[in-house]
Amino acid sequence: MIEVSHLTKRYGVHTAVEDLTFSIEKGKIYGFLGPNGAGKSTTMNILTGCLAATEGEVRIAGHDIFEEAQEAKKHIGYLPEQPPLYSDMTPEEYLCFVAGAKGVSANEMKEQITRAMTVTGLEPVMGRLIRNLSKGYRQRVGIAQALLGNPDIIILDEPTVGLDPLQIIEIRDLIRALGKDHTVLLSSHILSEVRAVCDVILIISRGKLVACDTPDTLETRFAAGVSVSLTAKCTEEEARAAAEALPGVSVVKSHAEDDRCRLDLSAAGDADTLCEQLFFAFSRMQKPILRLEVTHASLEDVFLELTAGGDPTETAAQATPEKSDEKKEEQAR
Ligand code: ADP
Ligand code: MG
């Protein structure tokens, strides 16, 4: 559906996106995950034809986004980071306006708007001014406008940013529902969000693609061995000695309290073998294991490792958003 090859974007001397190559297949939900300033919005703006690339090629359903922009754009519905909503319109008026701008024919307009409003659950607020809607409903209006023109690909830039927890859950459910009939690409800097809704995660760090896989594969690929936390009724010395006698097992941490001791262990092998060995080692000593818990390297660890040392200017930029925006605009001019 989307083929990106060797995509690079430079703002002056600053390289925001560097040599990105990936493809997006039909019918899945993709998550573009990366810390602030990683280059997510820049990439999405290029994919949707809103921004020119410095180098590289983007093909949408076989059409070059730069050379056959009109054909390519027909396949895409886009919710930008800051959706251009007109606050003095009602959702219905706004959707009419967008449908017109997208060239939706008069006889299809009503049906498409009704469908977009139903899918995004806008009916209860259709007569209210956008200015008076909650952020969650405004985001729904933004998603509804992306659905107009019946595009097969929906691109959403940080769709849940600034929403409260309940609104986040609702928007996530909506995205999952959209994924049934559309190919969806969304961006987020929040790992749990991408994990919750996406089939494939593309991790981007400092403008480069550092990983692309299913959440489960990413976790296994980067999980180095297995970690186990054990609590047994014995002294710290006894527990350490029993664990350290096992081949390939190392004690990461130990802590004794009252009549029990807790060990954090790591081993090279698989979890079942380690638990079995621990069980027999402690039962030979007649020391009962009270708790045994297997902990894998989490996706959070993978993400932190892959994106370590993100753009240091972004942390400062987040603290003073107005200033950084001014700078961005200045540089864009
Ligand atoms: P993300 O969406 O992942 O937070 P962006 O794509 O917005 O990241 O930004 C990537 C990098 O490019 C950042 O370092 C940002 O400061 C820079 N950048 C974005 N837009 C502009 C612009 N118009 N002019 C100059 N630099 C920009
Ligand atoms: Mg962004």
GROMACS .gro file of C-alpha atoms in nm, residues 49-51 69 81 85 89 150 172 185 198 227 271 278 289 304 306-307 323 327:
model
   20
   49GLY     CA    1   0.197   1.498   0.028
   50CYS     CA    2   0.189   1.796   0.268
   51LEU     CA    3   0.566   1.837   0.274
   69ALA     CA    4   0.001   1.362  -0.611
   81GLU     CA    5  -0.090   1.664   1.464
   85LEU     CA    6  -1.079   2.248   1.251
   89MET     CA    7  -1.879   2.539   1.239
  150ASN     CA    8  -1.342   0.679   0.127
  172ARG     CA    9  -0.822   0.352   2.069
  185LEU     CA   10  -0.073   0.419   1.030
  198CYS     CA   11  -0.094  -0.198   1.647
  227SER     CA   12   1.481  -1.308   3.458
  271ALA     CA   13   1.217  -1.983   3.188
  278LEU     CA   14   1.518  -2.378   4.126
  289ILE     CA   15   0.978  -2.141   4.770
  304LEU     CA   16   1.436   0.265   2.575
  306LEU     CA   17   1.671   0.151   2.083
  307THR     CA   18   1.592   0.517   2.129
  323LYS     CA   19   0.936   2.942   2.146
  327LYS     CA   20   1.186   2.873   1.568
   0.00000   0.00000   0.00000
